XYZ file of C-alpha atoms in Angstrom:
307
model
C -14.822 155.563 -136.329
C -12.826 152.747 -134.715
C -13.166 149.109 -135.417
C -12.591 146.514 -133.028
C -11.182 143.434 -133.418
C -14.514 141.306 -134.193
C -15.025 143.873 -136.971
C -11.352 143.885 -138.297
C -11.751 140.272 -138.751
C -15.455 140.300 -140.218
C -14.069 142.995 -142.672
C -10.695 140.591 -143.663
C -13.534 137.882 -144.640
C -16.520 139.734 -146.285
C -16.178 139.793 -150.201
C -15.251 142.906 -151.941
C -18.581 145.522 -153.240
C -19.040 148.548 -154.479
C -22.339 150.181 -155.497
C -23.842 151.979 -159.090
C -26.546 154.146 -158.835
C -29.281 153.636 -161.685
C -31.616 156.960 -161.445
C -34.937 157.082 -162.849
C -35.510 157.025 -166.881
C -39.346 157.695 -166.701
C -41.956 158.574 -163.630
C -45.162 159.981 -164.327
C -48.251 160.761 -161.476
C -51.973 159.062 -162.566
C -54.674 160.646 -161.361
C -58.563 158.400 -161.329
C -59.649 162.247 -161.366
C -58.444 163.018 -164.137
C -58.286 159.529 -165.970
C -57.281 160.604 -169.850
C -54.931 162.935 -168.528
C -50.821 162.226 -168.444
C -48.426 164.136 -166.118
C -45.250 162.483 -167.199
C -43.869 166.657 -166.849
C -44.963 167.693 -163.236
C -41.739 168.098 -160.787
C -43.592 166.074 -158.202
C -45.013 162.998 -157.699
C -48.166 162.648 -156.005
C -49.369 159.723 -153.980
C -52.573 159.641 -152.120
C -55.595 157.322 -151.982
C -57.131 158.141 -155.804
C -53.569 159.387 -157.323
C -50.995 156.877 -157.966
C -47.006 157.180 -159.279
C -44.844 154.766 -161.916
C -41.978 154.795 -161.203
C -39.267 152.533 -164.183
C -35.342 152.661 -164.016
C -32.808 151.108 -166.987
C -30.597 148.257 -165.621
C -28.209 148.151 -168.719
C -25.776 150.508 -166.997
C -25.075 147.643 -164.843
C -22.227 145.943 -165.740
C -21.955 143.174 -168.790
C -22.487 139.341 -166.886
C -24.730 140.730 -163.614
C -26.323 137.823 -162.044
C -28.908 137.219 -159.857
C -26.190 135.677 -157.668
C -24.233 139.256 -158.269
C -26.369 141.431 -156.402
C -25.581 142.171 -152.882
C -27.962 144.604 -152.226
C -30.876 146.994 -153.935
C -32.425 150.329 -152.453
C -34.934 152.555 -153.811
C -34.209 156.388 -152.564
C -36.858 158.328 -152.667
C -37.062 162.146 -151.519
C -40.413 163.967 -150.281
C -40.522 167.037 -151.030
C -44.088 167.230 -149.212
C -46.475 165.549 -146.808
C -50.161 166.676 -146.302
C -50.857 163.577 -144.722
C -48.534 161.303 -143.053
C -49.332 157.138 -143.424
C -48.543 154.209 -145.663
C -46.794 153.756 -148.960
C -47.232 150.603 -151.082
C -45.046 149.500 -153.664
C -46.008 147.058 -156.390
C -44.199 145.107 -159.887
C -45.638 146.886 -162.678
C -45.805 143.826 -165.163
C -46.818 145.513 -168.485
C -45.013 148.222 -170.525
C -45.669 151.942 -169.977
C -44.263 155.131 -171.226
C -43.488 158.180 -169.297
C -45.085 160.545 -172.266
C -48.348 158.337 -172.718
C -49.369 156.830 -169.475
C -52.550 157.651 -167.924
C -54.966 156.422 -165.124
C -57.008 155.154 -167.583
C -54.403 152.863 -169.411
C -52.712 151.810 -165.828
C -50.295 148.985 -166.756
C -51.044 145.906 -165.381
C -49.899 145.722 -161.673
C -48.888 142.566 -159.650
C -47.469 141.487 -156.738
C -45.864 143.588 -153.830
C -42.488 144.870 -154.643
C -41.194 145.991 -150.741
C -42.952 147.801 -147.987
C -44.812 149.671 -147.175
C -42.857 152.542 -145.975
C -44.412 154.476 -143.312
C -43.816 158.160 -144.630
C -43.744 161.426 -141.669
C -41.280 163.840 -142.766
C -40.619 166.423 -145.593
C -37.504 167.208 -147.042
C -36.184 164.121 -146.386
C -35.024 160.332 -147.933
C -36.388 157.669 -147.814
C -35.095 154.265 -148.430
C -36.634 150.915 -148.941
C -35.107 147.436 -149.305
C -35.561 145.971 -152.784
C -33.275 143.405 -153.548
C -35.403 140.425 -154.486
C -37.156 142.651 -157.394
C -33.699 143.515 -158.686
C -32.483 140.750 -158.521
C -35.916 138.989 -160.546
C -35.324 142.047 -162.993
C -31.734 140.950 -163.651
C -32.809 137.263 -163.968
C -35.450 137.967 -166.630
C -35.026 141.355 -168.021
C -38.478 141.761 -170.040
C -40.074 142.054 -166.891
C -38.181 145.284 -165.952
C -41.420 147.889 -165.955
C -40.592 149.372 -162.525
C -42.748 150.297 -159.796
C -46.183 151.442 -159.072
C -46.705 153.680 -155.618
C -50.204 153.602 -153.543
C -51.243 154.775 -150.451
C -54.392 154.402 -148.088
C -56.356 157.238 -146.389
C -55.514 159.026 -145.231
C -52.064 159.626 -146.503
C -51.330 162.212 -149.211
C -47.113 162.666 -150.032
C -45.393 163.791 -153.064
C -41.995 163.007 -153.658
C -39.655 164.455 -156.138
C -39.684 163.151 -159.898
C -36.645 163.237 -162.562
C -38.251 166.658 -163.904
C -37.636 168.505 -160.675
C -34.569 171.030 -161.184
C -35.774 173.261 -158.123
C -33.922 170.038 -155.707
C -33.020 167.789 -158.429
C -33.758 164.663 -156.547
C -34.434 162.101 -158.742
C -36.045 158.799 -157.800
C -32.721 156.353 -157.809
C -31.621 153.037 -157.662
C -28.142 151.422 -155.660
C -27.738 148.668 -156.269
C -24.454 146.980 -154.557
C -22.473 144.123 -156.513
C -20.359 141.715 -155.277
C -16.643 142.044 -156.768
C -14.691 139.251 -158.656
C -12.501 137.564 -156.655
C -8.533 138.242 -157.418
C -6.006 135.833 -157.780
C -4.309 134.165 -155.401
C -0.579 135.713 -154.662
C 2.660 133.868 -155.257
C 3.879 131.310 -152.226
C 6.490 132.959 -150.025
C 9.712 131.514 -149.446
C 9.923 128.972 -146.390
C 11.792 130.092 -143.237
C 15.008 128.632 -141.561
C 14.538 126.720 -138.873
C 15.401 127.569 -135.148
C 17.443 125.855 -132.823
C 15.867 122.761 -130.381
C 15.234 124.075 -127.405
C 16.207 122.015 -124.069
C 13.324 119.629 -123.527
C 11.823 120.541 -120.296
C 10.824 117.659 -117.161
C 7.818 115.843 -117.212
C 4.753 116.618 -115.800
C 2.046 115.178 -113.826
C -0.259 113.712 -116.098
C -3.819 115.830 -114.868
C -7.310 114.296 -114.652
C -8.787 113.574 -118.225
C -11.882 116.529 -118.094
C -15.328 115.922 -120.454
C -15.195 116.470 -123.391
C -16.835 119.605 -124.942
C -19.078 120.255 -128.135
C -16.862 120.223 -131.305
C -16.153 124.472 -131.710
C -15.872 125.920 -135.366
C -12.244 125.525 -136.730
C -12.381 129.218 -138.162
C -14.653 132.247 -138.281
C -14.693 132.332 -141.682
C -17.787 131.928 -143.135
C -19.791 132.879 -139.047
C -19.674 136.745 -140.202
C -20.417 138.793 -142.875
C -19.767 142.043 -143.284
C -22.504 144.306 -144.993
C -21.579 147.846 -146.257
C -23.421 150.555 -147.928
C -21.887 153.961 -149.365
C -23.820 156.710 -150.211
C -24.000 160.632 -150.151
C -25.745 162.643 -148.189
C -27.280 165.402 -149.727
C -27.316 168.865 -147.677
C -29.589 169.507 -144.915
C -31.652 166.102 -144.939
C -31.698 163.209 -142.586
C -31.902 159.786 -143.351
C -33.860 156.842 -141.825
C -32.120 153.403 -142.859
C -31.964 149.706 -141.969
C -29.074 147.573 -142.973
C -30.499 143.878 -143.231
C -28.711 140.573 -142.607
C -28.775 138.059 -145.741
C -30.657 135.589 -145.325
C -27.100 133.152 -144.994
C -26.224 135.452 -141.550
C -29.739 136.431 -140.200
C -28.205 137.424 -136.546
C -27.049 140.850 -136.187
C -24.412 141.603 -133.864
C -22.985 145.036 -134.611
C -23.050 147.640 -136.609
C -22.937 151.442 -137.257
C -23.088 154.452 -139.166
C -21.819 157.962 -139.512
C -18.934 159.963 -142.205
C -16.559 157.475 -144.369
C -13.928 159.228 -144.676
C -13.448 160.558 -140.990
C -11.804 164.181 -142.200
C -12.426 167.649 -140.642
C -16.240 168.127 -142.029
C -17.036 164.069 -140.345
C -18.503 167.004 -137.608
C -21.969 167.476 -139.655
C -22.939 164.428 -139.348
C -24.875 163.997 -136.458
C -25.895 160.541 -135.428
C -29.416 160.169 -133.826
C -29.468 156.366 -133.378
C -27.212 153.431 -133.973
C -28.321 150.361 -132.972
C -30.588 147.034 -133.707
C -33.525 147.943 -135.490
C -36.732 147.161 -132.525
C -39.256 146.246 -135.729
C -36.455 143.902 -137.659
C -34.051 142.709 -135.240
C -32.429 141.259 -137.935
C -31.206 144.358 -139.161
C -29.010 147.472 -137.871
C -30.617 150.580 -137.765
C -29.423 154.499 -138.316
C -31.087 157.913 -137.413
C -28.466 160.278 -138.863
C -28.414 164.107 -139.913
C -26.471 165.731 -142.288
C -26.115 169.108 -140.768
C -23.791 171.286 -143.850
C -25.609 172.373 -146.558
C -22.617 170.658 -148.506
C -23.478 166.816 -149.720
C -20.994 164.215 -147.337
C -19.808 160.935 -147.919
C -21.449 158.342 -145.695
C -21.439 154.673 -144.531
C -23.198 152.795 -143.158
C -22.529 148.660 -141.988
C -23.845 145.922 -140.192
C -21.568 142.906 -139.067
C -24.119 139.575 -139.550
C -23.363 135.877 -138.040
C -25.122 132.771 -138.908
């Protein structure tokens, strides 16, 4: 993919991330049907109107001094494996403990606020991505309220996406969060050039009408654009639905795009359905993509933000 000059620049003046991906230590369906019942084992998460999914992932793998301020970017990946029904999924903090082995409908942990969403679920054997860095970001800020995520959904809609447990597609409910690197030290001072000879000093002109003055223009585009980036893989045969928000610093979006990193001889299964602003959250840039090989591929996907 080329970049053009705006870009170049944006990507000169963007800090440095890179991206660890936290998959899921417990997940467990509840059913009210079946309220003394656990299925911490089932390969599938179920969520419909009367069956709900926990969802809890272990943020110690981050690294040693993550801040709130640290965090770039969070996204939940999720992968149906099914839909009976298309509609709605909710997402809500889980505020109480809960383990995988022992939780049950009838000892649901105590549930608060909305964590993200919903996500508007249509497609099987595909991921599914939602944006949630603000709960990550509260998680790393006080870590004893950590307990994950609890999934609902409305009629009619009845999904199940994979849990941890499934080894038929083994994919796992995971967590990417993208961290802002350190930045390096500043190099040494290069050594001062000779000076050039005086040129002749030209006539004088006319001295020209004195025009109005203009609005004072930024002295630099640093700090105007920021770059956003997102790695991840593609597994085989799936497509991907995604939008890349603006911070809340650069809300504008003004470009973006999507499609294989490392632009090789396979960058040819990738097949990009849509590239553009998303029409639902204009501050954001959308991708459609497909990842035709049944071979995983390297992706990436970036939005260029202004203020």
């Amino acid at each position: 993919m080329r970049l053009t000059r705006s870009l170049a620049l944006a990507l000169c003046l963007a800090p440095a991330t890179y991206a660890i991906d936290l998959p899921a230590v417990a997940d467990t369906t509840l059913r009210t049907a079946q309220p003394a019942s656990n299925f911490g084992a089932l390969p599938q998460l179920q969520v419909d109107n009367s069956t709900h999914a926990l969802i809890r992932f272990d943020l110690s793998a981050l690294p040693p001094g993550t801040t709130h301020a640290s965090i770039a970017q969070a996204t939940l990946r999720l992968y149906v494996n099914r839909v009976t029904s298309p509609g709605y999924v909710g997402f809500s903090r889980v505020e109480s403990p809960w383990t995988e082995a022992t939780a049950t409908a009838a000892n649901l942990p105590i549930v608060g606020r909305d964590a993200g969403g919903p996500l508007q679920v249509t497609d099987a054997n595909t991921y599914y991505l939602l944006d949630v860095t603000q709960l990550v970001r509260d998680w790393v800020t006080f870590p004893s309220t950590a307990h994950g995520i609890l999934l609902t959904a409305p009629l009619p809609t009845t999904v199940f996406f994979d849990s941890k447990e499934n080894t038929a597609t083994s994919h796992a409910p995971t967590l990417t969060v993208v961290l802002k690197g350190p930045a390096g030290p500043p190099g040494p001072k290069g050594d001062t050039g000779a000076q050039g000879p005086q040129g002749i000093q030209g006539p004088r002109g006319f001295t020209g009408l004195t025009g109005a003055t203009g609005p004072a223009g930024p002295s630099t585009l640093a700090g105007l654009l920021y770059y956003r980036r997102y790695d991840f893989t593609a597994e085989g045969n799936s497509n991907y639905w995604f939008t890349l928000p603006c911070p809340e610093s650069h809300p504008y979006v003004v470009s973006g795009g999507c499609g294989h990193r490392d632009g090789n001889g396979v960058a040819d299964d990738i097949l990009v359905n849509y590239t553009g602003p998303d029409s639902i959250n204009p501050t954001g840039w959308r991708c459609m993509l497909d990842n035709t090989s049944s071979s995983s591929r390297a992706i990436l996907w970036w939005a260029v933000c202004a203020k």
